[in-house]
GROMACS .gro file of C-alpha atoms in nm:
model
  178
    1UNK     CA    1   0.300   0.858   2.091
    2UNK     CA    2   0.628   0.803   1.915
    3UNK     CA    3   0.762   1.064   1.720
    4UNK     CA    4   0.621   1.041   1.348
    5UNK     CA    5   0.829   1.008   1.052
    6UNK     CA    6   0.715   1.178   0.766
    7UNK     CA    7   0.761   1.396   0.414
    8UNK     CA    8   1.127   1.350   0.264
    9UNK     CA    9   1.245   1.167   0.554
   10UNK     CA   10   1.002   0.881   0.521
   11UNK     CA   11   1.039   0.894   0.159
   12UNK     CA   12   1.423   0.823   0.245
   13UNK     CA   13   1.323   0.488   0.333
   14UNK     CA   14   1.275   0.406  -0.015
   15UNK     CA   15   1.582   0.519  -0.127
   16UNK     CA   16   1.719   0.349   0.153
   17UNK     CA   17   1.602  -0.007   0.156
   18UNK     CA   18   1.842  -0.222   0.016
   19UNK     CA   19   1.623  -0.552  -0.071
   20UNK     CA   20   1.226  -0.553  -0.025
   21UNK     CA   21   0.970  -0.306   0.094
   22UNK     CA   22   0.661  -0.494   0.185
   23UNK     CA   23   0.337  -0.315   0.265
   24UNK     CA   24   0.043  -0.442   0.394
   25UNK     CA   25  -0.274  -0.200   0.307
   26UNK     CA   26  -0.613  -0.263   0.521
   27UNK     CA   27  -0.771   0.105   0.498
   28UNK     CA   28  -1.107   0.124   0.298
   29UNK     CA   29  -0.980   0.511   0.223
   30UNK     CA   30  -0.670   0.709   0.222
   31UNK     CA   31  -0.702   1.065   0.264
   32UNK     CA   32  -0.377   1.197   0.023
   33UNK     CA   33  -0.420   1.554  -0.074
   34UNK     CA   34  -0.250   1.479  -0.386
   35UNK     CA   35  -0.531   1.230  -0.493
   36UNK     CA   36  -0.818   1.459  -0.331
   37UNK     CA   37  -0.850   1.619  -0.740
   38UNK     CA   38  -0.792   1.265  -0.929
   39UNK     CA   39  -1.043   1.067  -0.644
   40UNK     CA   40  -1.317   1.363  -0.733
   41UNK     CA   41  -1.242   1.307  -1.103
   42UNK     CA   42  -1.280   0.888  -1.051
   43UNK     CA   43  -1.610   0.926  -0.860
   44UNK     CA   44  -1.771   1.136  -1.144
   45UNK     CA   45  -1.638   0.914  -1.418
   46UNK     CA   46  -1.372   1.105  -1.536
   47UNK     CA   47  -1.035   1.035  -1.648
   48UNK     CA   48  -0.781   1.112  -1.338
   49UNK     CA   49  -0.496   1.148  -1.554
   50UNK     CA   50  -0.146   1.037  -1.422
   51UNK     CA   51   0.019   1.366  -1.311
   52UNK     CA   52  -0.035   1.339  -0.920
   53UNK     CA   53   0.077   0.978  -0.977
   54UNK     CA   54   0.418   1.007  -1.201
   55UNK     CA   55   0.628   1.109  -0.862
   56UNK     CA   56   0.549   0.811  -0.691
   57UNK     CA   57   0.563   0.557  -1.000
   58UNK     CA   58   0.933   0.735  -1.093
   59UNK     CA   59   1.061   0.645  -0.718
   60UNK     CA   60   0.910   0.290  -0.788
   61UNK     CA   61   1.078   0.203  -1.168
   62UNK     CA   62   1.394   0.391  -0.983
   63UNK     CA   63   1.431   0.131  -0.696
   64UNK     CA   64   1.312  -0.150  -0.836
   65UNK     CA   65   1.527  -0.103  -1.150
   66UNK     CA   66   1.833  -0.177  -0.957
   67UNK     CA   67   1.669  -0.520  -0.824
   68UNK     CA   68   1.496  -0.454  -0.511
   69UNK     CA   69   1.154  -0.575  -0.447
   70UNK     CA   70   0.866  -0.346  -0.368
   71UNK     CA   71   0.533  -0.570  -0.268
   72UNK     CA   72   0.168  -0.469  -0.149
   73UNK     CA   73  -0.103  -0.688  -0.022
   74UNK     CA   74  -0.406  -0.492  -0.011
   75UNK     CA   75  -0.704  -0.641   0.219
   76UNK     CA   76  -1.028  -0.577  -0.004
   77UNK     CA   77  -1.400  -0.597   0.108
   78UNK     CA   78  -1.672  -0.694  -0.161
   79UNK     CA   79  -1.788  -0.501  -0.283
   80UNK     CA   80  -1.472  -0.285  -0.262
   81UNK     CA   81  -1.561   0.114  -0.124
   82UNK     CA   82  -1.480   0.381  -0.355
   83UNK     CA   83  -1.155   0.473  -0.298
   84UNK     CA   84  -1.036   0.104  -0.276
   85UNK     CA   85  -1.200   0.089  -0.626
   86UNK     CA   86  -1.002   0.382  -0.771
   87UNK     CA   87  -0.656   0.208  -0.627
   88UNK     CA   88  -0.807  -0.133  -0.855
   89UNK     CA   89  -0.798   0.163  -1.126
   90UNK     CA   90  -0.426   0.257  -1.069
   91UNK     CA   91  -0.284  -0.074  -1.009
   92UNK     CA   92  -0.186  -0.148  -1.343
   93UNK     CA   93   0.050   0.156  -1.333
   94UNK     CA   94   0.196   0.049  -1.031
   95UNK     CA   95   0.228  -0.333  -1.179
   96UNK     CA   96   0.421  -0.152  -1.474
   97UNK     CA   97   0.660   0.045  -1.239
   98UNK     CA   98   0.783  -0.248  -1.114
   99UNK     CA   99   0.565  -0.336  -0.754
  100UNK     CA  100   0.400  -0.655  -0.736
  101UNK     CA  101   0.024  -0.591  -0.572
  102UNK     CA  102  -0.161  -0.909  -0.431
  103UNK     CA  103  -0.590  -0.883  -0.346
  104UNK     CA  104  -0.681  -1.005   0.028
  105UNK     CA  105  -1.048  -1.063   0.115
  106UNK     CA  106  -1.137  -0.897   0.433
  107UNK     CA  107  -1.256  -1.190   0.526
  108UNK     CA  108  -0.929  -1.412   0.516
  109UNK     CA  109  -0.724  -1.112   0.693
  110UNK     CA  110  -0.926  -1.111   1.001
  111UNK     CA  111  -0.898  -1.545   0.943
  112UNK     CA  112  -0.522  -1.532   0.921
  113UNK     CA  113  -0.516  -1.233   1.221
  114UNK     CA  114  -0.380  -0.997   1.028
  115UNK     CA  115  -0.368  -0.689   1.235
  116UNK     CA  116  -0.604  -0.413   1.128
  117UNK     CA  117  -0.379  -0.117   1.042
  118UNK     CA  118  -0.114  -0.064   0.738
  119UNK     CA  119   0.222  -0.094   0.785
  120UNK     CA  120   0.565  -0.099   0.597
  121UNK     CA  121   0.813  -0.362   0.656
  122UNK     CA  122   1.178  -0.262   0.513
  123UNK     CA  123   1.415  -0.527   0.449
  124UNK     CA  124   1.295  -0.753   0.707
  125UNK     CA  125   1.448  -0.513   0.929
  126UNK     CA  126   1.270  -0.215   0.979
  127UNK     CA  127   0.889  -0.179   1.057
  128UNK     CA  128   0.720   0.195   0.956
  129UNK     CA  129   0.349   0.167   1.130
  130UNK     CA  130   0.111   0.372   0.943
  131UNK     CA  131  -0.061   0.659   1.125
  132UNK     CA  132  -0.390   0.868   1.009
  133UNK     CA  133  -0.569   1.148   1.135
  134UNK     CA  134  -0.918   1.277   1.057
  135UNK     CA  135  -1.026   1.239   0.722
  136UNK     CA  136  -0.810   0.949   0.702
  137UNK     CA  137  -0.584   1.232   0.637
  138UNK     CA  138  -0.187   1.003   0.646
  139UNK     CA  139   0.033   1.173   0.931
  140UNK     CA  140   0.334   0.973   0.926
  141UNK     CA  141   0.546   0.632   1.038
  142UNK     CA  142   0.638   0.549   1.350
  143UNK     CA  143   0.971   0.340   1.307
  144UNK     CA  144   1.056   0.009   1.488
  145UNK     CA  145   1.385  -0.187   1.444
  146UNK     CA  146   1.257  -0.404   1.788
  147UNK     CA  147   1.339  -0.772   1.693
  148UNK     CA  148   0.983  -0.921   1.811
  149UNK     CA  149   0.799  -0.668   1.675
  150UNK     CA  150   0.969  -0.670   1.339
  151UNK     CA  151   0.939  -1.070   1.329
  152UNK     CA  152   0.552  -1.021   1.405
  153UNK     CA  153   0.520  -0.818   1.119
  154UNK     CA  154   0.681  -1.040   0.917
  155UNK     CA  155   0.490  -1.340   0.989
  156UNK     CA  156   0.177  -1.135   0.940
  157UNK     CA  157   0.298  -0.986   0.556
  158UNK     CA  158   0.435  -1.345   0.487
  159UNK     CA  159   0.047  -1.483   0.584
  160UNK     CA  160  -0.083  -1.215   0.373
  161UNK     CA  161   0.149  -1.294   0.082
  162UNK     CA  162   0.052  -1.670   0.087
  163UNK     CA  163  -0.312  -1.625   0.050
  164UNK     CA  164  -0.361  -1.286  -0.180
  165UNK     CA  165  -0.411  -1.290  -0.525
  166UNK     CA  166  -0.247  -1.131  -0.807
  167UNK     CA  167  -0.418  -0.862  -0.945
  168UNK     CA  168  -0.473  -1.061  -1.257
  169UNK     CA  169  -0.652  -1.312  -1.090
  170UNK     CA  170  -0.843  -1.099  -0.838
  171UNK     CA  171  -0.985  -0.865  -1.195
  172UNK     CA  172  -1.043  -1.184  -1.353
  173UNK     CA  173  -1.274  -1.336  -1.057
  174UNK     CA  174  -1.447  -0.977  -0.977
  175UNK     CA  175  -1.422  -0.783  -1.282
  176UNK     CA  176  -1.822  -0.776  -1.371
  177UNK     CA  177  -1.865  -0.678  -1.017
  178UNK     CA  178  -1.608  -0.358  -1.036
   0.00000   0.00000   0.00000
């Protein structure tokens, strides 16, 4: 395997990017040890707070402040599992910091061949592949700056785009069912 990129020097990439950062999210769980206390909380209907969260949303009003784009699609079953439930929770916060989230049924990613892992896409330029170990513990990025595979990937996140719905309308259309 290609070496992984991860910690501060994948974080760099969001410094970094210049224009857009588009990711495309197809996991029904993320393994983040820095959610592992806030998920707990979530599942036992308690408030998770915002603390683990702040770091993340600071880097997002930061970048997107100065006028770059940060956008998600995130590929959701129904019903959604747990964990895809508590990012529906957090969503909002990262609406407010600036990304722009859009809903995908399962259903229509494996329609519009959307592959079946997560991946960033950095100015149209740069693709960082998502890896995960067990637990769905993240390990890193593997980086590609390969023409075809970049233009794949952005085909596949501008299919994604065109058929996801904002998170307004997705929690208007499934909201009784959350």
């Amino acid at each position: 395997m290609p070496e992984l990129v991860s910690g501060q020097a994948f974080l760099r990439l969001f410094r970094e990017f210049r224009h857009a950062a588009f990711r495309l999210e197809v996991r029904t769980s993320y393994g983040i040890p820095d959610e592992d206390e806030p998920y707990r909380r979530f599942l036992a209907g308690e408030d998770p707070g915002l603390d683990w969260f702040v770091p993340w949303l600071d880097l997002m009003r930061e970048e997107t402040g100065t006028g770059k784009r940060v956008e998600r699609v995130r590929v959701i079953d129904s019903p959604p599992s747990d964990y895809l439930r508590f990012e529906l929770w957090g969503t909002p916060h990262n609406l407010a910091a600036g990304e722009d989230i859009r809903f995908l049924a399962r259903e229509q990613a494996e329609a519009a061949g959307l592959p079946d892992y997560d991946y960033w896409l950095f100015d149209t330029r740069i693709v960082a592949r998502l890896h995960f170990g067990e637990h769905d513990r993240f390990l890193g990025v593997v980086l590609s700056d390969d023409p075809e595979d970049v233009l794949r990937h952005v085909q596949w996140g501008e299919a994604a785009w065109h058929h996801a719905a904002t998170f307004e309308d997705y929690h208007k259309e499934h909201a009784p069912s959350l």
